[in-house]
Amino acid sequence: MRILALETSCDETAVAVVEDGRRTLANIILTQNELHAQYGGVVPEAAARQHLGAINRCLDQALQQAGLSLENVDCFAATLGPGLIGSLLIGANAAKALSLVSGKPFRGVHHLYGHVCANYLDSDLKPPFLCLLVSGGHTQLIHVSDYDRMEILGETLDDAVGEAYDKTGRLLGAGFPGGPALDRLAQHGNSKAFNLPTARTQGPYDFSFSGLKTAMRRAYERACAEPAPSPTLQEDLAASFQHTVVETLFRKTLACAEARNLTTIAIAGGVSANQGLRQRFQAFASNHPDYRVCVPKMAYCTDNAAMIASSAFLIR
Ligand code: KG4
Ligand code: ZN
């Protein structure tokens, strides 16, 4: 079954065609980074208008990339939430309109199910597994016992990890969006330069990043107030932040997998594009052949429509 999906929950206009939930035939992603960079964050009203102007073009490009016409599509899907309401409406209404005029079915998709399903694309992964979902709005450890059976075992008590990255990236003047910019800075810094706190949480698999965010602000302000701040201050702070975050995410994920007897671990969501996090999990997997670690392709980490098409097929 070929599903054409639209994803417009935030600031990416994305259209994809996926066959049987796993084989990607087209994956078009148009980012709005340039628009929102001037404000230092996503402006919801502007995002919705930009989606409206771009959606038809992205649709045409996706069909062209797949070498298909609308008649060859069996089903239409779109993200229904969570996300920015004005943005969601553009993709959802476009997909519903296509379904109405073609007489083919429409399937609505939960954005977070989509992120989990990013791991099924171009892969043979099957449940059960433990998924560490790390995005701009969520940080969760999810036991995926079957395609449509998921249990949240732990989650953030305050900031999502992507949000902490974005805010800290902005603090350091790393660029927009802050997450990937901070990741790039971290590659050139000394991760032991700053000793940052790790939050204790009551639930063993819960997370908290707001204290770390504040500690970063204090460390940065203190270092800037010194008579001669280090020329590698930004890089060292970024590397120390990244090290603290990655170790926390990795340790809790592993402890949770061990407790649940799960030997397959997947990561998902925008922050799964983080080089430090990917390397940490991949290094572990190469030293522990009894574990399988799945890391989505870069194109499937941040928001995309291929993962939505996969979810529309695999999760009913
Ligand atoms: O999944 P996503 O595209 O949208 C949401 O569902 O939230 O995730 C976006 C988040 C942003 O906070 C962004 O800064 C973060 O993922 N992100 C990264 C990296 N690439 C994207 N964070 C750290 N390192 C990266 N390389
Ligand atoms: Zn997302």
Short mmCIF file of C-alpha atoms and ligand atoms in Angstrom, two decimals:
data_model
loop_
_atom_site.label_atom_id
_atom_site.label_comp_id
_atom_site.label_asym_id
_atom_site.label_seq_id
_atom_site.Cartn_x
_atom_site.Cartn_y
_atom_site.Cartn_z
CA MET A 1 0.00 0.00 0.00
CA ARG A 2 1.33 3.42 -1.00
CA ILE A 3 0.56 6.20 1.48
CA LEU A 4 1.13 9.88 0.72
CA ALA A 5 1.56 11.78 4.00
CA LEU A 6 1.79 15.43 4.97
CA GLU A 7 3.50 16.78 8.08
CA THR A 8 3.12 20.44 9.01
CA SER A 9 2.98 20.34 12.81
CA CYS A 10 5.67 22.99 13.35
CA ASP A 11 8.06 24.70 10.94
CA GLU A 12 8.77 22.03 8.31
CA THR A 13 6.51 21.58 5.30
CA ALA A 14 6.95 17.89 4.53
CA VAL A 15 5.39 15.49 2.05
CA ALA A 16 6.38 11.85 1.54
CA VAL A 17 5.25 8.69 -0.18
CA VAL A 18 6.00 5.40 1.60
CA GLU A 19 5.16 1.86 0.52
CA ASP A 20 3.96 -0.64 3.14
CA GLY A 21 5.19 1.51 6.02
CA ARG A 22 8.89 0.96 5.33
CA ARG A 23 9.98 1.73 1.78
CA THR A 24 10.39 5.47 1.18
CA LEU A 25 9.61 6.46 -2.42
CA ALA A 26 9.77 10.23 -1.83
CA ASN A 27 10.69 12.44 1.10
CA ILE A 28 10.43 16.22 0.62
CA ILE A 29 11.21 18.54 3.54
CA LEU A 30 11.12 22.32 3.25
CA THR A 31 12.42 24.08 6.37
CA GLN A 32 11.40 27.58 7.46
CA ASN A 33 14.64 28.27 9.34
CA GLU A 34 15.42 31.46 7.44
CA LEU A 35 12.02 32.95 8.30
CA HIS A 36 12.12 32.18 12.05
CA ALA A 37 15.86 32.84 12.56
CA GLN A 38 15.22 36.60 12.52
CA TYR A 39 12.94 36.22 15.58
CA GLY A 40 15.12 33.64 17.36
CA GLY A 41 12.18 31.19 17.59
CA VAL A 42 9.21 29.80 15.65
CA VAL A 43 6.42 32.36 15.12
CA PRO A 44 3.22 30.25 14.85
CA GLU A 45 1.20 32.61 12.61
CA ALA A 46 4.11 33.07 10.19
CA ALA A 47 4.72 29.31 10.14
CA ALA A 48 1.11 28.58 9.13
CA ARG A 49 1.20 31.15 6.30
CA GLN A 50 4.47 29.71 5.03
CA HIS A 51 2.99 26.17 5.00
CA LEU A 52 0.04 27.42 2.98
CA GLY A 53 2.32 28.92 0.35
CA ALA A 54 4.54 25.83 0.13
CA ILE A 55 2.23 22.84 0.43
CA ASN A 56 1.22 22.44 -3.25
CA ARG A 57 4.82 22.79 -4.44
CA CYS A 58 5.99 20.13 -1.94
CA LEU A 59 3.17 17.82 -3.07
CA ASP A 60 4.21 18.12 -6.72
CA GLN A 61 7.86 17.53 -5.81
CA ALA A 62 7.03 14.41 -3.78
CA LEU A 63 4.98 12.85 -6.59
CA GLN A 64 7.72 13.69 -9.07
CA GLN A 65 10.42 12.18 -6.83
CA ALA A 66 8.34 8.99 -6.43
CA GLY A 67 7.63 8.89 -10.18
CA LEU A 68 3.90 8.61 -9.41
CA SER A 69 0.67 10.48 -10.03
CA LEU A 70 -2.16 10.91 -7.52
CA GLU A 71 -3.98 7.90 -9.04
CA ASN A 72 -1.14 5.62 -7.88
CA VAL A 73 -1.61 6.63 -4.23
CA ASP A 74 -3.79 4.29 -2.11
CA CYS A 75 -4.30 6.42 1.00
CA PHE A 76 -3.65 9.93 2.32
CA ALA A 77 -2.39 10.74 5.81
CA ALA A 78 -1.45 13.77 7.89
CA THR A 79 -0.31 14.69 11.37
CA LEU A 80 -3.30 15.73 13.48
CA GLY A 81 -1.33 16.68 16.60
CA PRO A 82 0.33 17.59 18.85
CA GLY A 83 1.71 20.75 17.27
CA LEU A 84 0.92 24.36 16.34
CA ILE A 85 -2.79 24.44 15.55
CA GLY A 86 -2.57 26.83 12.57
CA SER A 87 0.25 24.79 11.03
CA LEU A 88 -1.44 21.43 11.65
CA LEU A 89 -4.60 22.60 9.88
CA ILE A 90 -2.76 23.23 6.60
CA GLY A 91 -1.41 19.70 6.22
CA ALA A 92 -4.49 17.98 7.66
CA ASN A 93 -6.92 19.89 5.42
CA ALA A 94 -4.79 19.35 2.31
CA ALA A 95 -4.67 15.59 2.96
CA LYS A 96 -8.42 15.44 3.69
CA ALA A 97 -9.15 17.36 0.47
CA LEU A 98 -7.02 14.90 -1.54
CA SER A 99 -8.88 12.02 0.10
CA LEU A 100 -12.28 13.56 -0.71
CA VAL A 101 -11.59 14.27 -4.36
CA SER A 102 -9.91 10.90 -4.97
CA GLY A 103 -12.33 8.77 -2.94
CA LYS A 104 -9.32 7.16 -1.20
CA PRO A 105 -9.14 6.87 2.61
CA PHE A 106 -7.65 9.45 4.99
CA ARG A 107 -5.72 8.50 8.13
CA GLY A 108 -4.82 10.95 10.92
CA VAL A 109 -1.54 10.36 12.73
CA HIS A 110 -0.21 11.25 16.19
CA HIS A 111 3.09 13.11 15.71
CA LEU A 112 4.92 11.13 18.41
CA TYR A 113 3.86 7.76 16.95
CA GLY A 114 5.39 9.12 13.76
CA HIS A 115 8.74 9.75 15.46
CA VAL A 116 8.80 6.19 16.83
CA CYS A 117 7.98 4.86 13.33
CA ALA A 118 10.96 6.74 11.82
CA ASN A 119 12.91 3.70 13.00
CA TYR A 120 10.95 1.32 10.74
CA LEU A 121 11.82 3.24 7.56
CA ASP A 122 14.35 1.49 5.32
CA SER A 123 14.83 -0.98 8.21
CA ASP A 124 13.67 -4.42 9.39
CA LEU A 125 13.15 -3.33 13.03
CA LYS A 126 10.20 -4.97 14.79
CA PRO A 127 8.82 -4.55 18.32
CA PRO A 128 9.52 -5.17 21.15
CA PHE A 129 12.07 -2.44 21.85
CA LEU A 130 12.74 0.53 24.11
CA CYS A 131 12.50 3.91 22.40
CA LEU A 132 14.18 7.05 23.69
CA LEU A 133 12.09 9.83 22.15
CA VAL A 134 13.87 13.18 22.28
CA SER A 135 12.31 16.12 20.44
CA GLY A 136 11.66 19.84 20.87
CA GLY A 137 8.54 19.21 22.94
CA HIS A 138 9.02 15.74 24.45
CA THR A 139 11.54 13.55 26.25
CA GLN A 140 10.21 10.07 26.94
CA LEU A 141 11.28 6.47 27.43
CA ILE A 142 8.69 4.31 25.69
CA HIS A 143 8.30 0.54 25.86
CA VAL A 144 7.10 -0.40 22.37
CA SER A 145 5.73 -3.92 22.98
CA ASP A 146 3.92 -4.05 19.63
CA TYR A 147 3.36 -1.64 16.72
CA ASP A 148 0.26 -0.23 18.40
CA ARG A 149 1.16 -0.88 22.03
CA MET A 150 3.31 1.72 23.74
CA GLU A 151 3.84 2.48 27.41
CA ILE A 152 5.61 5.59 28.68
CA LEU A 153 8.06 4.48 31.39
CA GLY A 154 9.58 7.86 32.08
CA GLU A 155 9.53 11.44 30.82
CA THR A 156 10.79 14.92 31.51
CA LEU A 157 9.37 16.71 34.51
CA ASP A 158 10.11 20.14 33.01
CA ASP A 159 11.91 21.07 29.77
CA ALA A 160 12.18 18.73 26.81
CA VAL A 161 15.78 18.08 25.87
CA GLY A 162 15.38 19.81 22.47
CA GLU A 163 14.02 22.89 24.22
CA ALA A 164 17.02 22.93 26.60
CA TYR A 165 19.30 22.70 23.55
CA ASP A 166 17.51 25.52 21.75
CA LYS A 167 17.54 27.87 24.75
CA THR A 168 21.18 27.10 25.60
CA GLY A 169 22.18 27.48 21.96
CA ARG A 170 20.57 30.92 21.97
CA LEU A 171 22.36 31.83 25.24
CA LEU A 172 25.73 30.98 23.66
CA GLY A 173 24.88 32.83 20.45
CA ALA A 174 25.37 29.58 18.55
CA GLY A 175 22.82 30.33 15.80
CA PHE A 176 19.30 29.15 14.89
CA PRO A 177 17.99 26.57 15.51
CA GLY A 178 19.99 26.25 18.71
CA GLY A 179 20.10 22.44 18.93
CA PRO A 180 22.11 21.61 15.81
CA ALA A 181 24.18 24.81 16.22
CA LEU A 182 25.17 23.83 19.77
CA ASP A 183 25.93 20.29 18.56
CA ARG A 184 28.37 21.74 15.98
CA LEU A 185 30.04 23.99 18.60
CA ALA A 186 30.39 21.01 20.95
CA GLN A 187 32.52 19.11 18.40
CA HIS A 188 35.31 21.67 18.95
CA GLY A 189 35.15 22.03 22.74
CA ASN A 190 36.52 20.33 25.85
CA SER A 191 33.69 18.41 27.51
CA LYS A 192 35.53 18.37 30.86
CA ALA A 193 36.02 22.16 31.02
CA PHE A 194 32.87 22.70 33.09
CA ASN A 195 31.42 20.47 35.77
CA LEU A 196 27.65 20.76 35.30
CA PRO A 197 24.99 19.28 37.59
CA THR A 198 22.91 16.21 36.75
CA ALA A 199 19.35 16.38 38.07
CA ARG A 200 18.06 13.73 40.45
CA THR A 201 14.49 12.64 39.83
CA GLN A 202 12.22 10.53 41.99
CA GLY A 203 11.16 8.28 39.12
CA PRO A 204 14.28 6.41 37.95
CA TYR A 205 13.45 6.95 34.26
CA ASP A 206 12.25 10.54 34.48
CA PHE A 207 14.33 13.51 33.34
CA SER A 208 14.79 17.16 34.32
CA PHE A 209 16.75 19.70 32.31
CA SER A 210 15.67 23.09 33.67
CA GLY A 211 18.37 23.08 36.40
CA LEU A 212 21.06 22.33 33.83
CA LYS A 213 19.79 25.21 31.68
CA THR A 214 20.10 27.58 34.65
CA ALA A 215 23.56 26.22 35.55
CA MET A 216 24.68 26.94 31.98
CA ARG A 217 23.45 30.52 32.22
CA ARG A 218 25.31 31.04 35.53
CA ALA A 219 28.53 29.45 34.22
CA TYR A 220 28.38 31.55 31.04
CA GLU A 221 27.73 34.83 32.89
CA ARG A 222 30.48 34.09 35.42
CA ALA A 223 33.00 33.23 32.69
CA CYS A 224 32.09 36.33 30.65
CA ALA A 225 32.64 38.54 33.72
CA GLU A 226 36.24 37.38 34.04
CA PRO A 227 38.93 39.84 32.89
CA ALA A 228 40.05 37.58 30.02
CA PRO A 229 37.41 34.99 29.07
CA SER A 230 38.78 31.88 27.37
CA PRO A 231 38.72 32.13 23.55
CA THR A 232 37.13 28.65 23.48
CA LEU A 233 34.48 29.51 26.11
CA GLN A 234 31.46 28.84 23.87
CA GLU A 235 32.85 25.58 22.50
CA ASP A 236 33.85 24.32 25.97
CA LEU A 237 30.47 25.19 27.47
CA ALA A 238 28.67 23.53 24.53
CA ALA A 239 30.80 20.38 24.84
CA SER A 240 30.27 20.21 28.63
CA PHE A 241 26.50 20.67 28.19
CA GLN A 242 26.35 18.03 25.48
CA HIS A 243 28.38 15.57 27.56
CA THR A 244 26.08 16.01 30.58
CA VAL A 245 22.90 15.62 28.51
CA VAL A 246 24.13 12.65 26.49
CA GLU A 247 25.37 10.75 29.56
CA THR A 248 22.05 11.30 31.36
CA LEU A 249 20.01 10.15 28.37
CA PHE A 250 22.26 7.17 27.73
CA ARG A 251 22.49 5.95 31.36
CA LYS A 252 18.75 6.16 32.02
CA THR A 253 17.92 4.47 28.74
CA LEU A 254 20.29 1.61 29.45
CA ALA A 255 19.07 1.17 33.04
CA CYS A 256 15.48 1.10 31.78
CA ALA A 257 16.30 -1.43 29.03
CA GLU A 258 18.04 -3.68 31.56
CA ALA A 259 15.14 -3.48 34.01
CA ARG A 260 12.65 -4.41 31.28
CA ASN A 261 14.86 -7.10 29.70
CA LEU A 262 14.84 -5.24 26.39
CA THR A 263 17.93 -5.73 24.23
CA THR A 264 16.77 -3.57 21.33
CA ILE A 265 16.98 0.19 21.80
CA ALA A 266 15.86 2.85 19.31
CA ILE A 267 16.26 6.60 19.49
CA ALA A 268 13.86 9.02 17.80
CA GLY A 269 12.90 12.71 17.50
CA GLY A 270 14.86 15.77 16.42
CA VAL A 271 17.57 15.34 19.05
CA SER A 272 18.35 11.84 17.70
CA ALA A 273 20.21 13.81 14.98
CA ASN A 274 22.69 14.88 17.68
CA GLN A 275 26.18 13.63 16.85
CA GLY A 276 27.19 13.14 20.49
CA LEU A 277 24.08 11.09 21.27
CA ARG A 278 24.35 8.96 18.12
CA GLN A 279 28.03 8.26 18.78
CA ARG A 280 27.38 7.33 22.41
CA PHE A 281 24.74 4.75 21.48
CA GLN A 282 26.66 3.45 18.47
CA ALA A 283 29.86 3.03 20.52
CA PHE A 284 27.89 1.07 23.13
CA ALA A 285 26.35 -1.17 20.45
CA SER A 286 29.71 -1.96 18.88
CA ASN A 287 31.04 -3.13 22.28
CA HIS A 288 27.87 -5.03 23.24
CA PRO A 289 26.83 -7.43 20.47
CA ASP A 290 23.98 -8.71 22.66
CA TYR A 291 22.26 -5.33 22.16
CA ARG A 292 20.81 -3.89 18.97
CA VAL A 293 20.77 -0.10 18.76
CA CYS A 294 18.69 1.58 16.02
CA VAL A 295 19.42 5.14 15.04
CA PRO A 296 17.21 6.66 12.32
CA LYS A 297 18.79 8.08 9.17
CA MET A 298 19.41 11.83 9.56
CA ALA A 299 16.52 12.68 7.20
CA TYR A 300 14.11 10.81 9.51
CA CYS A 301 15.23 12.37 12.82
CA THR A 302 13.74 15.86 12.66
CA ASP A 303 10.18 16.38 11.44
CA ASN A 304 9.42 14.60 8.17
CA ALA A 305 6.38 13.08 6.48
CA ALA A 306 7.90 9.65 5.76
CA MET A 307 7.56 8.76 9.45
CA ILE A 308 3.90 9.89 9.33
CA ALA A 309 3.21 7.65 6.31
CA SER A 310 4.90 4.75 8.12
CA SER A 311 2.76 5.30 11.20
CA ALA A 312 -0.42 5.55 9.09
CA PHE A 313 0.34 2.06 7.74
CA LEU A 314 1.76 0.29 10.80
CA ILE A 315 -0.36 1.74 13.63
CA ARG A 316 -4.11 1.32 13.13
O1 KG4 B 1 11.33 16.30 16.24
P1 KG4 B 1 11.59 17.73 15.95
O2 KG4 B 1 11.99 18.09 14.56
O3 KG4 B 1 10.32 18.59 16.30
C1 KG4 B 1 9.52 18.33 17.41
O4 KG4 B 1 8.67 17.40 17.33
O5 KG4 B 1 9.76 18.99 18.44
O6 KG4 B 1 12.69 18.20 17.00
C2 KG4 B 1 13.18 19.50 16.96
C3 KG4 B 1 14.18 19.65 18.08
C4 KG4 B 1 14.64 21.08 18.24
O7 KG4 B 1 14.62 21.40 19.60
C5 KG4 B 1 16.03 21.04 17.67
O8 KG4 B 1 16.89 22.01 18.21
C6 KG4 B 1 16.47 19.64 18.07
O9 KG4 B 1 15.34 18.85 17.81
N1 KG4 B 1 17.62 19.18 17.28
C7 KG4 B 1 18.84 18.94 17.82
C8 KG4 B 1 19.69 18.55 16.74
N2 KG4 B 1 18.95 18.60 15.58
C9 KG4 B 1 17.69 18.99 15.95
N3 KG4 B 1 19.28 18.99 19.08
C10 KG4 B 1 20.56 18.66 19.32
N4 KG4 B 1 21.42 18.31 18.34
C11 KG4 B 1 21.04 18.26 17.06
N5 KG4 B 1 21.92 17.90 16.09
ZN ZN B 2 8.71 16.22 15.82
#
